[in-house]
mmCIF file of N, CA and C in Angstrom:
data_model
loop_
_atom_site.group_PDB
_atom_site.id
_atom_site.type_symbol
_atom_site.label_atom_id
_atom_site.label_comp_id
_atom_site.label_asym_id
_atom_site.label_seq_id
_atom_site.Cartn_x
_atom_site.Cartn_y
_atom_site.Cartn_z
ATOM 1 N N MET A 1 -24.913 6.650 -4.378
ATOM 2 C CA MET A 1 -24.237 5.366 -4.268
ATOM 3 C C MET A 1 -22.946 5.393 -5.087
ATOM 4 N N MET A 2 -21.860 4.942 -4.482
ATOM 5 C CA MET A 2 -20.570 4.945 -5.156
ATOM 6 C C MET A 2 -20.452 3.751 -6.095
ATOM 7 N N GLU A 3 -19.785 3.978 -7.210
ATOM 8 C CA GLU A 3 -19.506 2.906 -8.152
ATOM 9 C C GLU A 3 -18.216 2.211 -7.723
ATOM 10 N N HIS A 4 -18.205 0.872 -7.719
ATOM 11 C CA HIS A 4 -17.028 0.103 -7.329
ATOM 12 C C HIS A 4 -16.506 -0.670 -8.534
ATOM 13 N N ILE A 5 -15.215 -0.501 -8.825
ATOM 14 C CA ILE A 5 -14.579 -1.112 -9.985
ATOM 15 C C ILE A 5 -13.432 -2.003 -9.509
ATOM 16 N N PRO A 6 -13.399 -3.302 -9.896
ATOM 17 C CA PRO A 6 -12.248 -4.143 -9.541
ATOM 18 C C PRO A 6 -10.966 -3.484 -10.049
ATOM 19 N N PHE A 7 -9.942 -3.445 -9.185
ATOM 20 C CA PHE A 7 -8.763 -2.649 -9.518
ATOM 21 C C PHE A 7 -7.531 -3.219 -8.835
ATOM 22 N N ALA A 8 -6.387 -3.112 -9.484
ATOM 23 C CA ALA A 8 -5.085 -3.469 -8.899
ATOM 24 C C ALA A 8 -4.133 -2.316 -9.163
ATOM 25 N N LEU A 9 -3.340 -1.989 -8.145
ATOM 26 C CA LEU A 9 -2.449 -0.837 -8.244
ATOM 27 C C LEU A 9 -1.136 -1.156 -7.537
ATOM 28 N N THR A 10 -0.025 -0.785 -8.164
ATOM 29 C CA THR A 10 1.287 -0.949 -7.557
ATOM 30 C C THR A 10 1.839 0.428 -7.233
ATOM 31 N N GLY A 11 2.366 0.566 -6.027
ATOM 32 C CA GLY A 11 2.934 1.849 -5.633
ATOM 33 C C GLY A 11 3.632 1.755 -4.294
ATOM 34 N N TYR A 12 4.153 2.886 -3.852
ATOM 35 C CA TYR A 12 4.906 2.960 -2.610
ATOM 36 C C TYR A 12 4.035 3.494 -1.485
ATOM 37 N N LEU A 13 4.197 2.913 -0.304
ATOM 38 C CA LEU A 13 3.494 3.394 0.868
ATOM 39 C C LEU A 13 4.010 4.793 1.184
ATOM 40 N N ASP A 14 3.109 5.769 1.197
ATOM 41 C CA ASP A 14 3.480 7.170 1.365
ATOM 42 C C ASP A 14 3.807 7.502 2.818
ATOM 43 N N THR A 15 2.912 7.188 3.716
ATOM 44 C CA THR A 15 3.077 7.438 5.148
ATOM 45 C C THR A 15 2.626 6.182 5.885
ATOM 46 N N PRO A 16 2.975 6.032 7.156
ATOM 47 C CA PRO A 16 2.521 4.835 7.870
ATOM 48 C C PRO A 16 0.993 4.723 7.845
ATOM 49 N N ALA A 17 0.505 3.485 7.781
ATOM 50 C CA ALA A 17 -0.941 3.251 7.847
ATOM 51 C C ALA A 17 -1.443 3.701 9.217
ATOM 52 N N VAL A 18 -2.701 4.127 9.264
ATOM 53 C CA VAL A 18 -3.328 4.560 10.513
ATOM 54 C C VAL A 18 -4.588 3.727 10.736
ATOM 55 N N PRO A 19 -4.993 3.561 12.004
ATOM 56 C CA PRO A 19 -6.239 2.833 12.249
ATOM 57 C C PRO A 19 -7.408 3.530 11.568
ATOM 58 N N GLY A 20 -8.329 2.727 11.035
ATOM 59 C CA GLY A 20 -9.512 3.282 10.393
ATOM 60 C C GLY A 20 -10.556 3.694 11.422
ATOM 61 N N ASP A 21 -11.729 4.071 10.934
ATOM 62 C CA ASP A 21 -12.805 4.520 11.807
ATOM 63 C C ASP A 21 -13.389 3.385 12.636
ATOM 64 N N ALA A 22 -13.372 2.179 12.115
ATOM 65 C CA ALA A 22 -13.929 1.020 12.816
ATOM 66 C C ALA A 22 -12.799 0.106 13.294
ATOM 67 N N VAL A 23 -13.077 -0.712 14.285
ATOM 68 C CA VAL A 23 -12.101 -1.683 14.793
ATOM 69 C C VAL A 23 -11.747 -2.657 13.674
ATOM 70 N N GLY A 24 -10.458 -2.984 13.559
ATOM 71 C CA GLY A 24 -10.013 -3.955 12.556
ATOM 72 C C GLY A 24 -9.882 -3.381 11.164
ATOM 73 N N THR A 25 -9.801 -2.058 11.056
ATOM 74 C CA THR A 25 -9.644 -1.421 9.745
ATOM 75 C C THR A 25 -8.383 -0.566 9.743
ATOM 76 N N ALA A 26 -7.913 -0.219 8.561
ATOM 77 C CA ALA A 26 -6.739 0.641 8.425
ATOM 78 C C ALA A 26 -6.894 1.500 7.177
ATOM 79 N N ALA A 27 -6.190 2.622 7.189
ATOM 80 C CA ALA A 27 -6.177 3.526 6.037
ATOM 81 C C ALA A 27 -4.727 3.934 5.768
ATOM 82 N N TRP A 28 -4.393 4.113 4.500
ATOM 83 C CA TRP A 28 -3.056 4.534 4.100
ATOM 84 C C TRP A 28 -3.131 5.171 2.730
ATOM 85 N N ARG A 29 -2.010 5.770 2.320
ATOM 86 C CA ARG A 29 -1.919 6.371 0.987
ATOM 87 C C ARG A 29 -0.827 5.679 0.198
ATOM 88 N N LEU A 30 -1.124 5.433 -1.067
ATOM 89 C CA LEU A 30 -0.204 4.760 -1.981
ATOM 90 C C LEU A 30 0.197 5.748 -3.069
ATOM 91 N N ILE A 31 1.501 5.900 -3.287
ATOM 92 C CA ILE A 31 2.001 6.759 -4.364
ATOM 93 C C ILE A 31 2.230 5.873 -5.574
ATOM 94 N N SER A 32 1.555 6.188 -6.663
ATOM 95 C CA SER A 32 1.695 5.402 -7.885
ATOM 96 C C SER A 32 2.105 6.325 -9.022
ATOM 97 N N SER A 33 3.102 5.883 -9.782
ATOM 98 C CA SER A 33 3.530 6.679 -10.931
ATOM 99 C C SER A 33 4.157 5.769 -11.963
ATOM 100 N N PRO A 34 3.866 6.028 -13.238
ATOM 101 C CA PRO A 34 4.558 5.288 -14.287
ATOM 102 C C PRO A 34 6.050 5.598 -14.209
ATOM 103 N N GLY A 35 6.877 4.688 -14.621
ATOM 104 C CA GLY A 35 8.324 4.843 -14.523
ATOM 105 C C GLY A 35 8.889 6.052 -15.224
ATOM 106 N N ASP A 36 8.222 6.539 -16.233
ATOM 107 C CA ASP A 36 8.781 7.650 -17.007
ATOM 108 C C ASP A 36 8.069 8.979 -16.753
ATOM 109 N N CYS A 37 7.317 9.098 -15.672
ATOM 110 C CA CYS A 37 6.590 10.346 -15.449
ATOM 111 C C CYS A 37 7.349 11.262 -14.494
ATOM 112 N N ALA A 38 7.006 12.535 -14.538
ATOM 113 C CA ALA A 38 7.587 13.523 -13.630
ATOM 114 C C ALA A 38 6.840 13.485 -12.305
ATOM 115 N N ALA A 39 7.448 14.030 -11.268
ATOM 116 C CA ALA A 39 6.864 13.994 -9.917
ATOM 117 C C ALA A 39 5.452 14.580 -9.888
ATOM 118 N N GLU A 40 5.203 15.604 -10.659
ATOM 119 C CA GLU A 40 3.865 16.220 -10.649
ATOM 120 C C GLU A 40 2.802 15.339 -11.315
ATOM 121 N N GLU A 41 3.224 14.269 -11.977
ATOM 122 C CA GLU A 41 2.287 13.340 -12.600
ATOM 123 C C GLU A 41 1.975 12.133 -11.726
ATOM 124 N N GLU A 42 2.588 12.063 -10.546
ATOM 125 C CA GLU A 42 2.314 10.961 -9.630
ATOM 126 C C GLU A 42 0.894 11.077 -9.090
ATOM 127 N N ALA A 43 0.315 9.935 -8.778
ATOM 128 C CA ALA A 43 -1.012 9.902 -8.171
ATOM 129 C C ALA A 43 -0.879 9.382 -6.744
ATOM 130 N N VAL A 44 -1.521 10.052 -5.814
ATOM 131 C CA VAL A 44 -1.573 9.595 -4.426
ATOM 132 C C VAL A 44 -2.993 9.099 -4.198
ATOM 133 N N ILE A 45 -3.119 7.787 -3.984
ATOM 134 C CA ILE A 45 -4.432 7.150 -3.883
ATOM 135 C C ILE A 45 -4.688 6.747 -2.427
ATOM 136 N N PRO A 46 -5.787 7.237 -1.831
ATOM 137 C CA PRO A 46 -6.133 6.775 -0.485
ATOM 138 C C PRO A 46 -6.646 5.342 -0.547
ATOM 139 N N CYS A 47 -6.188 4.516 0.392
ATOM 140 C CA CYS A 47 -6.574 3.115 0.453
ATOM 141 C C CYS A 47 -7.121 2.792 1.842
ATOM 142 N N THR A 48 -8.019 1.823 1.896
ATOM 143 C CA THR A 48 -8.567 1.339 3.162
ATOM 144 C C THR A 48 -8.703 -0.172 3.088
ATOM 145 N N THR A 49 -8.788 -0.794 4.260
ATOM 146 C CA THR A 49 -9.134 -2.211 4.318
ATOM 147 C C THR A 49 -10.006 -2.452 5.534
ATOM 148 N N SER A 50 -10.929 -3.379 5.398
ATOM 149 C CA SER A 50 -11.773 -3.785 6.521
ATOM 150 C C SER A 50 -11.466 -5.229 6.924
ATOM 151 N N HIS A 51 -10.362 -5.768 6.427
ATOM 152 C CA HIS A 51 -9.914 -7.106 6.788
ATOM 153 C C HIS A 51 -8.976 -6.973 7.995
ATOM 154 N N PRO A 52 -9.391 -7.434 9.185
ATOM 155 C CA PRO A 52 -8.609 -7.204 10.406
ATOM 156 C C PRO A 52 -7.161 -7.690 10.353
ATOM 157 N N ASP A 53 -6.891 -8.870 9.801
ATOM 158 C CA ASP A 53 -5.510 -9.368 9.738
ATOM 159 C C ASP A 53 -4.652 -8.501 8.829
ATOM 160 N N LEU A 54 -5.209 -8.098 7.712
ATOM 161 C CA LEU A 54 -4.490 -7.230 6.785
ATOM 162 C C LEU A 54 -4.250 -5.866 7.426
ATOM 163 N N ALA A 55 -5.268 -5.334 8.106
ATOM 164 C CA ALA A 55 -5.125 -4.043 8.788
ATOM 165 C C ALA A 55 -4.016 -4.121 9.841
ATOM 166 N N HIS A 56 -4.005 -5.186 10.630
ATOM 167 C CA HIS A 56 -2.985 -5.345 11.672
ATOM 168 C C HIS A 56 -1.584 -5.364 11.062
ATOM 169 N N THR A 57 -1.407 -6.110 9.991
ATOM 170 C CA THR A 57 -0.102 -6.203 9.345
ATOM 171 C C THR A 57 0.330 -4.851 8.787
ATOM 172 N N LEU A 58 -0.582 -4.148 8.129
ATOM 173 C CA LEU A 58 -0.245 -2.825 7.593
ATOM 174 C C LEU A 58 0.131 -1.854 8.707
ATOM 175 N N LEU A 59 -0.563 -1.938 9.835
ATOM 176 C CA LEU A 59 -0.313 -1.018 10.952
ATOM 177 C C LEU A 59 0.982 -1.335 11.703
ATOM 178 N N THR A 60 1.382 -2.599 11.716
ATOM 179 C CA THR A 60 2.524 -2.983 12.544
ATOM 180 C C THR A 60 3.775 -3.390 11.772
ATOM 181 N N GLU A 61 3.640 -3.777 10.512
ATOM 182 C CA GLU A 61 4.782 -4.333 9.793
ATOM 183 C C GLU A 61 5.253 -3.511 8.597
ATOM 184 N N CYS A 62 4.410 -2.693 8.036
ATOM 185 C CA CYS A 62 4.782 -1.935 6.829
ATOM 186 C C CYS A 62 5.284 -0.551 7.212
ATOM 187 N N GLN A 63 6.163 -0.018 6.371
ATOM 188 C CA GLN A 63 6.721 1.311 6.625
ATOM 189 C C GLN A 63 6.750 2.105 5.319
ATOM 190 N N PRO A 64 6.812 3.428 5.432
ATOM 191 C CA PRO A 64 6.884 4.253 4.226
ATOM 192 C C PRO A 64 8.026 3.808 3.320
ATOM 193 N N GLY A 65 7.747 3.789 2.035
ATOM 194 C CA GLY A 65 8.737 3.380 1.044
ATOM 195 C C GLY A 65 8.596 1.940 0.602
ATOM 196 N N ASP A 66 7.836 1.113 1.349
ATOM 197 C CA ASP A 66 7.594 -0.264 0.915
ATOM 198 C C ASP A 66 6.833 -0.237 -0.409
ATOM 199 N N LEU A 67 7.227 -1.102 -1.338
ATOM 200 C CA LEU A 67 6.531 -1.220 -2.617
ATOM 201 C C LEU A 67 5.428 -2.265 -2.468
ATOM 202 N N LEU A 68 4.182 -1.856 -2.689
ATOM 203 C CA LEU A 68 3.021 -2.709 -2.479
ATOM 204 C C LEU A 68 2.219 -2.880 -3.756
ATOM 205 N N ARG A 69 1.598 -4.033 -3.893
ATOM 206 C CA ARG A 69 0.611 -4.284 -4.951
ATOM 207 C C ARG A 69 -0.707 -4.486 -4.238
ATOM 208 N N VAL A 70 -1.642 -3.571 -4.455
ATOM 209 C CA VAL A 70 -2.924 -3.568 -3.758
ATOM 210 C C VAL A 70 -4.020 -3.950 -4.751
ATOM 211 N N THR A 71 -4.852 -4.915 -4.377
ATOM 212 C CA THR A 71 -5.997 -5.291 -5.206
ATOM 213 C C THR A 71 -7.264 -5.153 -4.379
ATOM 214 N N GLY A 72 -8.310 -4.760 -5.047
ATOM 215 C CA GLY A 72 -9.593 -4.572 -4.372
ATOM 216 C C GLY A 72 -10.573 -3.896 -5.301
ATOM 217 N N ASN A 73 -11.324 -2.965 -4.751
ATOM 218 C CA ASN A 73 -12.318 -2.231 -5.534
ATOM 219 C C ASN A 73 -12.077 -0.743 -5.430
ATOM 220 N N LEU A 74 -11.982 -0.093 -6.572
ATOM 221 C CA LEU A 74 -11.837 1.353 -6.625
ATOM 222 C C LEU A 74 -13.227 1.953 -6.469
ATOM 223 N N ALA A 75 -13.397 2.754 -5.429
ATOM 224 C CA ALA A 75 -14.690 3.376 -5.164
ATOM 225 C C ALA A 75 -14.689 4.784 -5.751
ATOM 226 N N LEU A 76 -15.538 4.977 -6.753
ATOM 227 C CA LEU A 76 -15.657 6.290 -7.382
ATOM 228 C C LEU A 76 -16.803 7.055 -6.729
ATOM 229 N N PRO A 77 -16.605 8.335 -6.430
ATOM 230 C CA PRO A 77 -17.651 9.112 -5.773
ATOM 231 C C PRO A 77 -18.809 9.429 -6.713
ATOM 232 N N ASP A 78 -19.960 9.726 -6.106
ATOM 233 C CA ASP A 78 -21.146 10.097 -6.883
ATOM 234 C C ASP A 78 -21.069 11.524 -7.407
ATOM 235 N N THR A 79 -20.314 12.352 -6.704
ATOM 236 C CA THR A 79 -20.237 13.765 -7.071
ATOM 237 C C THR A 79 -18.797 14.146 -7.388
ATOM 238 N N ALA A 80 -18.633 15.249 -8.089
ATOM 239 C CA ALA A 80 -17.302 15.693 -8.492
ATOM 240 C C ALA A 80 -16.438 16.081 -7.294
ATOM 241 N N ASP A 81 -17.034 16.442 -6.182
ATOM 242 C CA ASP A 81 -16.258 16.838 -5.012
ATOM 243 C C ASP A 81 -16.086 15.695 -4.001
ATOM 244 N N GLY A 82 -16.476 14.488 -4.389
ATOM 245 C CA GLY A 82 -16.338 13.322 -3.505
ATOM 246 C C GLY A 82 -14.932 12.762 -3.541
ATOM 247 N N ARG A 83 -14.669 11.804 -2.648
ATOM 248 C CA ARG A 83 -13.350 11.182 -2.543
ATOM 249 C C ARG A 83 -13.294 9.849 -3.279
ATOM 250 N N ILE A 84 -12.221 9.638 -4.004
ATOM 251 C CA ILE A 84 -11.929 8.337 -4.604
ATOM 252 C C ILE A 84 -11.117 7.549 -3.570
ATOM 253 N N ARG A 85 -11.252 6.228 -3.526
ATOM 254 C CA ARG A 85 -10.434 5.407 -2.631
ATOM 255 C C ARG A 85 -10.391 3.981 -3.172
ATOM 256 N N LEU A 86 -9.349 3.276 -2.771
ATOM 257 C CA LEU A 86 -9.192 1.871 -3.129
ATOM 258 C C LEU A 86 -9.454 1.045 -1.878
ATOM 259 N N ASP A 87 -10.536 0.251 -1.892
ATOM 260 C CA ASP A 87 -10.882 -0.647 -0.789
ATOM 261 C C ASP A 87 -10.152 -1.960 -1.022
ATOM 262 N N ALA A 88 -9.099 -2.209 -0.240
ATOM 263 C CA ALA A 88 -8.187 -3.322 -0.488
ATOM 264 C C ALA A 88 -8.684 -4.644 0.090
ATOM 265 N N ASP A 89 -8.561 -5.689 -0.722
ATOM 266 C CA ASP A 89 -8.820 -7.060 -0.286
ATOM 267 C C ASP A 89 -7.508 -7.806 -0.046
ATOM 268 N N THR A 90 -6.486 -7.488 -0.830
ATOM 269 C CA THR A 90 -5.164 -8.097 -0.666
ATOM 270 C C THR A 90 -4.096 -7.037 -0.868
ATOM 271 N N VAL A 91 -2.967 -7.252 -0.213
ATOM 272 C CA VAL A 91 -1.789 -6.409 -0.402
ATOM 273 C C VAL A 91 -0.595 -7.344 -0.481
ATOM 274 N N ASP A 92 0.186 -7.214 -1.537
ATOM 275 C CA ASP A 92 1.410 -7.997 -1.690
ATOM 276 C C ASP A 92 2.588 -7.057 -1.507
ATOM 277 N N LEU A 93 3.506 -7.441 -0.648
ATOM 278 C CA LEU A 93 4.728 -6.677 -0.441
ATOM 279 C C LEU A 93 5.721 -7.100 -1.515
ATOM 280 N N LEU A 94 6.037 -6.202 -2.441
ATOM 281 C CA LEU A 94 6.945 -6.509 -3.543
ATOM 282 C C LEU A 94 8.393 -6.195 -3.188
ATOM 283 N N TRP A 95 8.598 -5.187 -2.342
ATOM 284 C CA TRP A 95 9.944 -4.775 -1.942
ATOM 285 C C TRP A 95 9.853 -4.048 -0.618
ATOM 286 N N GLU A 96 10.699 -4.428 0.323
ATOM 287 C CA GLU A 96 10.738 -3.766 1.621
ATOM 288 C C GLU A 96 11.725 -2.621 1.564
ATOM 289 N N ALA A 97 11.293 -1.443 1.983
ATOM 290 C CA ALA A 97 12.200 -0.307 2.081
ATOM 291 C C ALA A 97 13.209 -0.593 3.183
ATOM 292 N N PRO A 98 14.439 -0.075 3.064
ATOM 293 C CA PRO A 98 15.408 -0.248 4.156
ATOM 294 C C PRO A 98 14.832 0.339 5.441
ATOM 295 N N LEU A 99 15.124 -0.286 6.565
ATOM 296 C CA LEU A 99 14.645 0.230 7.840
ATOM 297 C C LEU A 99 15.127 1.662 8.021
ATOM 298 N N GLN A 100 14.254 2.516 8.480
ATOM 299 C CA GLN A 100 14.581 3.934 8.603
ATOM 300 C C GLN A 100 15.640 4.194 9.665
ATOM 301 N N GLU A 101 15.770 3.318 10.665
ATOM 302 C CA GLU A 101 16.734 3.519 11.728
ATOM 303 C C GLU A 101 18.143 3.107 11.329
ATOM 304 N N GLN A 102 18.263 2.296 10.284
ATOM 305 C CA GLN A 102 19.570 1.780 9.890
ATOM 306 C C GLN A 102 20.223 2.693 8.868
ATOM 307 N N THR A 103 21.547 2.684 8.858
ATOM 308 C CA THR A 103 22.286 3.380 7.823
ATOM 309 C C THR A 103 22.120 2.585 6.535
ATOM 310 N N LEU A 104 21.831 3.272 5.454
ATOM 311 C CA LEU A 104 21.600 2.602 4.182
ATOM 312 C C LEU A 104 22.926 2.180 3.567
ATOM 313 N N GLN A 105 23.109 0.855 3.415
ATOM 314 C CA GLN A 105 24.281 0.309 2.760
ATOM 315 C C GLN A 105 23.796 -0.617 1.659
ATOM 316 N N LEU A 106 23.850 -0.134 0.447
ATOM 317 C CA LEU A 106 23.346 -0.916 -0.670
ATOM 318 C C LEU A 106 24.425 -1.833 -1.229
ATOM 319 N N GLU A 107 24.026 -3.052 -1.467
ATOM 320 C CA GLU A 107 24.867 -4.020 -2.154
ATOM 321 C C GLU A 107 24.025 -4.609 -3.272
ATOM 322 N N ILE A 108 24.647 -5.163 -4.260
ATOM 323 C CA ILE A 108 23.921 -5.747 -5.381
ATOM 324 C C ILE A 108 22.916 -6.778 -4.886
ATOM 325 N N SER A 109 23.256 -7.552 -3.897
ATOM 326 C CA SER A 109 22.371 -8.611 -3.419
ATOM 327 C C SER A 109 21.074 -8.070 -2.826
ATOM 328 N N CYS A 110 21.039 -6.827 -2.373
ATOM 329 C CA CYS A 110 19.825 -6.302 -1.757
ATOM 330 C C CYS A 110 18.745 -6.019 -2.790
ATOM 331 N N PHE A 111 19.059 -6.100 -4.061
ATOM 332 C CA PHE A 111 18.069 -5.822 -5.083
ATOM 333 C C PHE A 111 17.268 -7.051 -5.490
ATOM 334 N N ALA A 112 17.537 -8.191 -4.883
ATOM 335 C CA ALA A 112 16.735 -9.378 -5.160
ATOM 336 C C ALA A 112 15.350 -9.161 -4.565
ATOM 337 N N VAL A 113 14.325 -9.238 -5.386
ATOM 338 C CA VAL A 113 12.960 -8.986 -4.947
ATOM 339 C C VAL A 113 12.228 -10.312 -4.796
ATOM 340 N N VAL A 114 11.666 -10.526 -3.621
ATOM 341 C CA VAL A 114 10.884 -11.724 -3.363
ATOM 342 C C VAL A 114 9.493 -11.271 -2.947
ATOM 343 N N PRO A 115 8.516 -11.282 -3.856
ATOM 344 C CA PRO A 115 7.172 -10.844 -3.501
ATOM 345 C C PRO A 115 6.618 -11.681 -2.352
ATOM 346 N N ARG A 116 5.880 -11.036 -1.481
ATOM 347 C CA ARG A 116 5.293 -11.711 -0.337
ATOM 348 C C ARG A 116 3.908 -11.133 -0.110
ATOM 349 N N SER A 117 2.956 -11.996 0.121
ATOM 350 C CA SER A 117 1.586 -11.562 0.338
ATOM 351 C C SER A 117 1.382 -11.165 1.781
ATOM 352 N N LEU A 118 0.605 -10.119 2.008
ATOM 353 C CA LEU A 118 0.284 -9.677 3.355
ATOM 354 C C LEU A 118 -1.106 -10.122 3.751
ATOM 355 N N ARG A 119 -1.586 -11.196 3.143
ATOM 356 C CA ARG A 119 -2.895 -11.703 3.512
ATOM 357 C C ARG A 119 -2.851 -12.237 4.931
ATOM 358 N N ALA A 120 -3.984 -12.564 5.464
ATOM 359 C CA ALA A 120 -4.088 -13.024 6.846
ATOM 360 C C ALA A 120 -3.067 -14.105 7.154
ATOM 361 N N GLY A 121 -2.353 -13.931 8.264
ATOM 362 C CA GLY A 121 -1.426 -14.940 8.732
ATOM 363 C C GLY A 121 -0.021 -14.830 8.161
ATOM 364 N N ASN A 122 0.224 -13.987 7.173
ATOM 365 C CA ASN A 122 1.568 -13.815 6.608
ATOM 366 C C ASN A 122 2.169 -12.537 7.147
ATOM 367 N N TYR A 123 3.219 -12.652 7.928
ATOM 368 C CA TYR A 123 3.824 -11.492 8.547
ATOM 369 C C TYR A 123 5.275 -11.400 8.183
ATOM 370 N N ARG A 124 5.834 -10.199 8.272
ATOM 371 C CA ARG A 124 7.237 -9.934 7.975
ATOM 372 C C ARG A 124 8.107 -10.763 8.902
ATOM 373 N N SER A 125 9.120 -11.418 8.353
ATOM 374 C CA SER A 125 9.981 -12.243 9.194
ATOM 375 C C SER A 125 11.109 -11.445 9.775
#
């Protein structure tokens, strides 16, 4: 039996979310690193959700590079060779990465951060 620990983690979406094994689920990887660490000290944490609205939003609205705050339960494996994962209950979008199709043109105004929750019914405008 896996141990579940309440947990919150902030990081960047590594790759696009993919549908999970069951209908209404999604899986993704979150890159988390303290601001002063080297690249080899970054942690890549696998995340899942079984909340259909949240899964839909992650699958259709989020893109790699988005800064997310994920809260849920950290599932620790029973054995040393098991997988750790974060089972997400909520995801807050802290910063949207520039669209990959657009040419990146940074202006000071683009650094204004407006956190937005990706809970059920809240979608990217």
